[in-house]
Coordinates of C-alpha atoms in Angstrom, one line a residue:
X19 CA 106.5 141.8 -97.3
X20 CA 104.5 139.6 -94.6
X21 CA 101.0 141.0 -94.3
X22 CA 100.8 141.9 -90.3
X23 CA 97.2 142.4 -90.3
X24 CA 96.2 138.8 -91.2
X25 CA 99.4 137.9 -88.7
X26 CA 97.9 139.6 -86.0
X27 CA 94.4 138.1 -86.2
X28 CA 95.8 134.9 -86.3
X29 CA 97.8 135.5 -83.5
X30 CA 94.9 136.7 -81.1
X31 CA 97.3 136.3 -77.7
X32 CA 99.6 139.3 -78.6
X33 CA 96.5 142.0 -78.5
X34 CA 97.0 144.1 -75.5
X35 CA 100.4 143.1 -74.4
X36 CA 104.1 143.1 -75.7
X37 CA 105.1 139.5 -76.3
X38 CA 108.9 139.4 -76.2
X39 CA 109.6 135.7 -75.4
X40 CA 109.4 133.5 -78.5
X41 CA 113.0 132.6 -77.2
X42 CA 111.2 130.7 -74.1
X43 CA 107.7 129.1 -75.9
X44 CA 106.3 131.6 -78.6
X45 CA 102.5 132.6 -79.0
X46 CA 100.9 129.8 -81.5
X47 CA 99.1 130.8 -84.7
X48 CA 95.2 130.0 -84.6
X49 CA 95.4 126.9 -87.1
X50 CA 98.0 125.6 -84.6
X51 CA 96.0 125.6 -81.4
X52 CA 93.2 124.5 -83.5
X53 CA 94.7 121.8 -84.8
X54 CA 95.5 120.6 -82.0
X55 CA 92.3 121.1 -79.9
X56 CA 90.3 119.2 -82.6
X57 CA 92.2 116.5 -82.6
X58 CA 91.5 116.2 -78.8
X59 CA 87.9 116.1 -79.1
X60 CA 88.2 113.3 -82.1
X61 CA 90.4 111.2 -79.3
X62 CA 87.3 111.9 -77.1
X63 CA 84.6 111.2 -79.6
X64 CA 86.1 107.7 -81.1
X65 CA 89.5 106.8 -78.9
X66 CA 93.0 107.8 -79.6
X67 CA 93.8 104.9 -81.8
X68 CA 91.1 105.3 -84.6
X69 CA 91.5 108.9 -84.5
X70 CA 95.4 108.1 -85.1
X71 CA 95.1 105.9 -87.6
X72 CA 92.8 109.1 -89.6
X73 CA 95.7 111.0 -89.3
X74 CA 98.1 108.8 -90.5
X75 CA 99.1 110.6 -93.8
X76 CA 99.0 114.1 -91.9
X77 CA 101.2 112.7 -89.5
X78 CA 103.8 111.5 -92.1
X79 CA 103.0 114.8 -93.9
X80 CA 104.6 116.4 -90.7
X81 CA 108.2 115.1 -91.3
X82 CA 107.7 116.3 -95.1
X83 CA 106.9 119.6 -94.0
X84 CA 110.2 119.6 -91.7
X85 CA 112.6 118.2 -94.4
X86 CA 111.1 120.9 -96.8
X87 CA 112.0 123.6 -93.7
X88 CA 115.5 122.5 -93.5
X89 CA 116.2 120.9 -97.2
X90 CA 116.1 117.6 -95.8
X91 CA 114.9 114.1 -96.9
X92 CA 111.8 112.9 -94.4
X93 CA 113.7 109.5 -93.8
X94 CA 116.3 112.0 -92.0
X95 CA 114.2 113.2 -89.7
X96 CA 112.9 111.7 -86.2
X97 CA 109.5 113.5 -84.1
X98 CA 110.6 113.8 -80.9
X99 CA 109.2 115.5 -77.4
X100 CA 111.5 118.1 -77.3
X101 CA 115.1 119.4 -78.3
X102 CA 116.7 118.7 -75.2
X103 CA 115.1 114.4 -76.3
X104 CA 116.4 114.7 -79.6
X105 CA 119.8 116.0 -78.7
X106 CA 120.4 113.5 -76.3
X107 CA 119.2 110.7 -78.2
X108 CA 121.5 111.3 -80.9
X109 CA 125.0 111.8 -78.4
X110 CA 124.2 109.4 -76.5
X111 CA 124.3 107.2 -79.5
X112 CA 127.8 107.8 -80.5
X113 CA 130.1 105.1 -79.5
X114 CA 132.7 106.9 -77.1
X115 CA 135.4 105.3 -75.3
X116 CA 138.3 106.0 -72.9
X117 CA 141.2 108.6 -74.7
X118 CA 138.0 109.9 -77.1
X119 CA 137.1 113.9 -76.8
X120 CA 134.3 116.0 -76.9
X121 CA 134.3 119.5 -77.9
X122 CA 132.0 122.0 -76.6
X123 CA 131.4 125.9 -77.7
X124 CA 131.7 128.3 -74.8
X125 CA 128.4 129.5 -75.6
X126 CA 126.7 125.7 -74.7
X127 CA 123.7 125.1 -73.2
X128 CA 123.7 123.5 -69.7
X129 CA 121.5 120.5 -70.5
X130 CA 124.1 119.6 -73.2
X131 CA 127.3 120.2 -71.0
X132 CA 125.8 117.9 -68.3
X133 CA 125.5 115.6 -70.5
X134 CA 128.9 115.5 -72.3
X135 CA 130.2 115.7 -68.5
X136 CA 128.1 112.3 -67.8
X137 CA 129.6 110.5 -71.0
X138 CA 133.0 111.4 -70.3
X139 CA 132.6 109.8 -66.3
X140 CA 131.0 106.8 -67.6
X141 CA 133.3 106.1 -70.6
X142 CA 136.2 107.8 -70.1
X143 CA 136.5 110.5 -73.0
X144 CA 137.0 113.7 -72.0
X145 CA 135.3 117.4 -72.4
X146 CA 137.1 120.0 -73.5
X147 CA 135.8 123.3 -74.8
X148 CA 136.4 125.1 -77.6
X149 CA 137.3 129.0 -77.6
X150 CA 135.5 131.6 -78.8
X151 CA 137.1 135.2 -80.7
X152 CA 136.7 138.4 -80.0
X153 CA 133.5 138.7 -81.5
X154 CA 132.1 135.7 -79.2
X155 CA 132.2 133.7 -82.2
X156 CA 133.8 129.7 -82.2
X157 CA 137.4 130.7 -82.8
X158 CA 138.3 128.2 -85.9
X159 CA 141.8 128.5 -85.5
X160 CA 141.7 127.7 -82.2
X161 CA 139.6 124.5 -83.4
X162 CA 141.6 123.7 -86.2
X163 CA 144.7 123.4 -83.7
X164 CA 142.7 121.6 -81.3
X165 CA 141.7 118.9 -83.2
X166 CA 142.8 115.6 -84.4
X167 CA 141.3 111.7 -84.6
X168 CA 140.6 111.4 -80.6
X169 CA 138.0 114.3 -81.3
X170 CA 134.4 112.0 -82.0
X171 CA 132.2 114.4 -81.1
X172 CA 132.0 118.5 -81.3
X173 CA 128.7 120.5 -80.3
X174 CA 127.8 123.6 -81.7
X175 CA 125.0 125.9 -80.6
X176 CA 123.9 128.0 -83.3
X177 CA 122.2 130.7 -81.8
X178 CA 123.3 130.7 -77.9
X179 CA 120.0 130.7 -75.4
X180 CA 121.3 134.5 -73.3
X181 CA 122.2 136.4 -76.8
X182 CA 122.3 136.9 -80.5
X183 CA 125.1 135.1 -81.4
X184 CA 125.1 132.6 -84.3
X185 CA 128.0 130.6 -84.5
X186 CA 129.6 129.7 -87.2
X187 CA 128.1 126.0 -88.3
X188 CA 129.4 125.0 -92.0
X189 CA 133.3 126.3 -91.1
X190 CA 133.0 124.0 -88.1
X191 CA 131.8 121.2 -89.9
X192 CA 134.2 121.5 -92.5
X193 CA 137.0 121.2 -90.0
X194 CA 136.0 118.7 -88.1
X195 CA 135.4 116.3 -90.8
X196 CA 138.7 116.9 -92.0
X197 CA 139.5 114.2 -88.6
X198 CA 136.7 112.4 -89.1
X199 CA 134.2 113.9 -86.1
X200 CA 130.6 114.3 -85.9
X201 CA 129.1 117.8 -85.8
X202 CA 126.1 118.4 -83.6
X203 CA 124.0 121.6 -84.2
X204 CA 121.6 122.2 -81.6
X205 CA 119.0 124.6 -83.6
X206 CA 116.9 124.9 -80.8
X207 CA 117.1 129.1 -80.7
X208 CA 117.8 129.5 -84.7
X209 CA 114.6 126.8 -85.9
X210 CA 112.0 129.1 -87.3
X211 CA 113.7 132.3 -86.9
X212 CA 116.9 131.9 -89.6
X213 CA 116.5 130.0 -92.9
X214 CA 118.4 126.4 -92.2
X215 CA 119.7 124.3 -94.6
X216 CA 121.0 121.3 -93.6
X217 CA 123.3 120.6 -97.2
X218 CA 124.8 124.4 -96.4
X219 CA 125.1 124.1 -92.4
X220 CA 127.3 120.8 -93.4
X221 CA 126.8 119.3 -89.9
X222 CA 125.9 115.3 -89.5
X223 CA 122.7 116.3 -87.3
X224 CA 120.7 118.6 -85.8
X225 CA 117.7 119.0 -83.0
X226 CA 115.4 121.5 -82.2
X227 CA 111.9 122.3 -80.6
X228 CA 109.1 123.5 -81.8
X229 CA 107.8 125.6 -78.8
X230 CA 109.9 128.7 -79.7
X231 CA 110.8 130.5 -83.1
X232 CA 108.2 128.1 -84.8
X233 CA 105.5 128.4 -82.6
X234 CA 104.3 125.5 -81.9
X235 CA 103.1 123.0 -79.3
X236 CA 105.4 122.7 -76.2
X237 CA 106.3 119.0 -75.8
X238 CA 107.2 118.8 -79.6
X239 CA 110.8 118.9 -81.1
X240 CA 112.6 116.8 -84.2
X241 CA 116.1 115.6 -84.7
X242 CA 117.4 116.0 -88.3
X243 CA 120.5 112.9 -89.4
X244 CA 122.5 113.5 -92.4
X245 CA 122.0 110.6 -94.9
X246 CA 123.1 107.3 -94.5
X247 CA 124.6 108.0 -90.8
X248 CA 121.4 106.5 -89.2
X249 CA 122.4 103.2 -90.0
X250 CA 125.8 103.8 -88.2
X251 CA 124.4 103.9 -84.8
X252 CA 122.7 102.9 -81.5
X253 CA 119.8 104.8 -80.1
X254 CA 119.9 104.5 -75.8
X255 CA 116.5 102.8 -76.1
X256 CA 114.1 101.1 -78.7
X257 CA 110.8 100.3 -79.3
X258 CA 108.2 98.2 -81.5
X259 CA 108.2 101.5 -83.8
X260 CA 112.0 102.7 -83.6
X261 CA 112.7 98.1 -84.5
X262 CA 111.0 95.2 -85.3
X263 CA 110.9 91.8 -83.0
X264 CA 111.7 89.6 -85.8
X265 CA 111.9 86.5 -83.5
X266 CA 111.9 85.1 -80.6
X267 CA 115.4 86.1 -80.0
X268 CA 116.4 88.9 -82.6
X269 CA 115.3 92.3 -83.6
X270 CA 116.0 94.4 -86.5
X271 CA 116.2 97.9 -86.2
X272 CA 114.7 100.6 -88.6
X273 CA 117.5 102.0 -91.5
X274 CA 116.4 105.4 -91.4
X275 CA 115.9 108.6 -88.3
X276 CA 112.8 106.3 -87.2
X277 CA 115.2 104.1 -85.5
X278 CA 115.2 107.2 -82.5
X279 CA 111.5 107.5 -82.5
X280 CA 109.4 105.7 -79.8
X281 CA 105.5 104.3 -80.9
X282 CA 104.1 106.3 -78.4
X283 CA 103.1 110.1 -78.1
X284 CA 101.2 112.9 -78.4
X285 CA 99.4 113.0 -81.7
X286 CA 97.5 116.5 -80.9
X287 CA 100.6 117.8 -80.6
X288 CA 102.6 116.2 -83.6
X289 CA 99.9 117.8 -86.0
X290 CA 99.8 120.8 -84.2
X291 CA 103.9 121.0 -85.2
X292 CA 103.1 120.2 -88.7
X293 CA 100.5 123.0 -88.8
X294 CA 103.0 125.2 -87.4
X295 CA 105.9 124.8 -89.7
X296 CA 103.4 124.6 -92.7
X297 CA 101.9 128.2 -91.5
X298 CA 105.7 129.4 -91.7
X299 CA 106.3 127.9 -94.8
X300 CA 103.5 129.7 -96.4
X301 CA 104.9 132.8 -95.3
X302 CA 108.4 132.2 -96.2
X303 CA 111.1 131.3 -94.0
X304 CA 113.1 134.5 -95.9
X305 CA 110.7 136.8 -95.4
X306 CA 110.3 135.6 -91.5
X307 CA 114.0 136.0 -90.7
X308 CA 114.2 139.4 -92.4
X309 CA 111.7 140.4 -90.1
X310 CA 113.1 139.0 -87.1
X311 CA 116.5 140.8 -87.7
X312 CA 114.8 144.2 -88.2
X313 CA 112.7 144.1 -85.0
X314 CA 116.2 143.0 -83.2
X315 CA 118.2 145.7 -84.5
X316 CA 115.8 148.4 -83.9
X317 CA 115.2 146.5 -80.1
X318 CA 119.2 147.1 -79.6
X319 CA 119.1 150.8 -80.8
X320 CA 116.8 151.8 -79.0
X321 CA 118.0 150.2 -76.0
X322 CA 121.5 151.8 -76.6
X323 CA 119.5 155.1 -75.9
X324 CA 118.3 154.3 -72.3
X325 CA 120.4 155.6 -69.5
X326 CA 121.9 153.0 -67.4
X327 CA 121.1 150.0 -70.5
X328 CA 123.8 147.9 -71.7
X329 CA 123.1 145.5 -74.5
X330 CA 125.4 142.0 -74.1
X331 CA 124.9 140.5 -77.2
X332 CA 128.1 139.1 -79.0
X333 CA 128.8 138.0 -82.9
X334 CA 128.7 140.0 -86.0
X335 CA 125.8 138.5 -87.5
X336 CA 123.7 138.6 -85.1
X337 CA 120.2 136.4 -84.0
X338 CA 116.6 137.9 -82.7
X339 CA 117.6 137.1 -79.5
X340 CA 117.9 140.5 -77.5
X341 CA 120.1 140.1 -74.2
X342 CA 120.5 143.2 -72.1
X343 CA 121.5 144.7 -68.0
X344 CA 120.2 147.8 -66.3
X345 CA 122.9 148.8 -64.4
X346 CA 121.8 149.0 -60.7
X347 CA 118.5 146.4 -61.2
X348 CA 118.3 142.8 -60.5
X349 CA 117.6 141.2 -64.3
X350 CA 114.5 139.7 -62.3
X351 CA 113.4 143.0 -61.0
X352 CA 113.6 144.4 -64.7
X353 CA 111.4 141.1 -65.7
X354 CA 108.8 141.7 -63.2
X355 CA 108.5 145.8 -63.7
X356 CA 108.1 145.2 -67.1
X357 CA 105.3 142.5 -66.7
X358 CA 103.5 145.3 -64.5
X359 CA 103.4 147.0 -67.8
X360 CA 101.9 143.9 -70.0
X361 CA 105.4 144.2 -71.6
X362 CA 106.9 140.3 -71.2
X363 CA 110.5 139.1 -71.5
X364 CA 112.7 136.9 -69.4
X365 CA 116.3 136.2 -67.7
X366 CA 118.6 133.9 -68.6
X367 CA 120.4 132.7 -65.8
X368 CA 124.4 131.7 -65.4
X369 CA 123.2 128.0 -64.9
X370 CA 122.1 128.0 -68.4
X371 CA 125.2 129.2 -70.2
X372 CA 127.8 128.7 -67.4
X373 CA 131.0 129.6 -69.5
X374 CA 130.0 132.5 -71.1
X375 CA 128.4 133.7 -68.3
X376 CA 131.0 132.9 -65.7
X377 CA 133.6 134.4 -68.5
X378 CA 131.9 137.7 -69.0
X379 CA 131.3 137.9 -65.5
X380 CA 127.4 138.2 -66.1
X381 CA 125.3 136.5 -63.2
X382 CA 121.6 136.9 -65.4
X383 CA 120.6 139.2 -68.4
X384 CA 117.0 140.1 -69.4
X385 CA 116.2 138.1 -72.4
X386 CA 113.8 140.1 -75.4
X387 CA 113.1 138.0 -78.6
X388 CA 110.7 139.9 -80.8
X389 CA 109.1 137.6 -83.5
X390 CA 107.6 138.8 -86.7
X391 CA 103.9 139.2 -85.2
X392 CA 105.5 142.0 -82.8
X393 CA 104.8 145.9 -84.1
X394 CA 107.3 148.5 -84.0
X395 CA 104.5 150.8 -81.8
X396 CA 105.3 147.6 -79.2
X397 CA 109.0 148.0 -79.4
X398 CA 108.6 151.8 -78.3
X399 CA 106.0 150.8 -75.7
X400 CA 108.5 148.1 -74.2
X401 CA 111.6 150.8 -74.3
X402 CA 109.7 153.9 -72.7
X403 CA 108.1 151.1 -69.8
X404 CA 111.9 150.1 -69.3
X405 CA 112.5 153.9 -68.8
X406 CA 109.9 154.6 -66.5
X407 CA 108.3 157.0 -69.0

């Protein structure tokens, strides 16, 4: 059991409101914001460079604490400043050419789409998506049929950004090597809410942020390669850090995930990330998701119970993401009546999940994520603000 009371005081922001958006940018533990706050007034008192150079073992400790996260080797892994960085780094980097595909789930996030559409202009492949079953789930058979040695490329979103879907990762993988394609996992929504291991999940790389179900700093986010694939490609960009100048002519890149890092960034925030996954280590990534799932499922029955409520989340197994309508009310109008009520959750939009959206004929849900610092008293607070009681 995770003890709530010592959650709570180290979670100081969620006293005297509901905070139901650790899908958007979660409330950071105390050691994270202090982590990074002290690190700002060392930059102030001796310069950002000697203060670095202090901090150069935590810093590397911050990969370590990743790896140990996801099961993963620290020379797999590459800081970035966000998902959406890491995730492009990494496609960008595959070689595509004219005649090649990329596969996309229907339940893909628009940042991702875009940029499989700009590849497949400027190179030729083409984009082609991948349907989903009746459950909302990647339909394998479907993808099994689909694929053959023109596919490079196929995305998967684990946990969709407008519902609490999880798609099915490892099966995908397994197929899709079968022709020799890369898998893509974008973890951004599933990171720190669902125990992810990378030698299970299958999948040749992964990226997600740390401002959501890990809680920490915005402007912070990690891309995961399998072993050995590194080597294999390009990065869109390099620096001093990511490859050496070895002379006047010739440079030699790094062998491992470094080789898609840049020198510069923001160290405050770096530590920060490492003080955040370290804080969920300690209280057990197991423990954490169990929670998670219990505050979701009693979120969607007691939203079944609301007249006029209709809950639109798909799968079988099902995230802590929380996607729901009230028939009659804008989604926005829902968001900003329960904000009068300190209660706060968001919409996700068609523009973010256009195909699933556009196929379910859903223009924007209201978006609820309980994490584990949320109480069950909070849950009952938000469903009798939503019913006017």
């Amino acid at each position: 059991m995770l003890d709530h009371d010592r959650i709570r005081r180290d979670t100081p922001g969620a006293s005297g409101r509901v905070f139901l958006d650790s899908a958007g940018s979660s409330l950071p533990p105390t050691v994270v914001l202090d982590t990074a706050i002290a690190h700002l007034r060392r930059e102030a008192e001796i310069g950002g460079y000697r203060a670095a150079n202090e901090r150069l073992d935590d810093l590397a400790a911050v990969k370590t604490s990743i790896a140990t996260l996801i099961g993963a080797q620290a020379s797999s892994i590459a800081l970035s400043d966000s998902a959406t960085r890491a995730w492009t780094d990494f496609f960008y980097s595959v070689p595509l050419s004219a005649g090649d595909r990329i596969l996309l789930c229907e339940a893909e996030y628009a940042s991702n789409a875009i940029s499989a559409l700009h590849r497949a202009e400027v190179t030729g492949a083409t984009v082609e998506v991948m349907p989903s079953d009746a459950s909302g789930r990647i339909d394998l058979d479907a993808l099994e049929s689909m694929l053959d040695d023109r596919v490079k490329l196929i995305s998967v979103v684990h946990a969709p950004t407008n519902g609490g879907l999880i798609n099915p990762a490892r099966a995908v993988a397994d197929l899709a090597h079968q022709h020799g394609a890369l898998v893509l996992l974008d973890a951004c929504q599933s990171i720190g809410q669902l125990r992810l291991d990378v030698e299970e999940l299958g999948v040749d790389a992964l990226s997600a942020t740390g401002r959501k179900w890990l809680r920490g700093p915005r402007g912070t986010g990690f891309l995961y390669l399998r072993p050995g694939l590194a080597s294999t490609l390009h990065p869109p960009a390099l620096d001093l850090h990511s490859a050496e100048w070895t002379d006047g002519r010739t440079y030699r890149m790094a062998d491992d995930a470094t080789r898609f890092e840049f020198w510069e960034c923001d160290v405050a925030a770096r530590l920060a990330l490492g003080a955040a996954v370290d804080y969920l280590l300690e209280l057990g990534i197991d423990r954490v998701e169990d929670a998670v799932v219990e505050r979701a499922d009693y979120l969607r029955s007691g939203l079944r119970k609301v007249p006029g409520v209709t809950v639109r989340d798909l799968g079988d197994r099902k995230s802590g993401i929380v996607s729901f309508t009230v028939d009659g009310e804008d989604p926005v109008a829902v968001r900003d009546r329960l904000a009068e009520r300190n209660v706060t959750v968001t919409v996700s939009h068609r523009g973010s999940t256009r195909l699933d959206m556009t196929g379910r004929g859903l223009d924007a849900v209201v978006r609820a994520s309980p994490h584990y610092f949320v109480a069950f008293a909070e849950l009952d607070a938000m469903l009798a603000a939503l019913a006017g009681e």
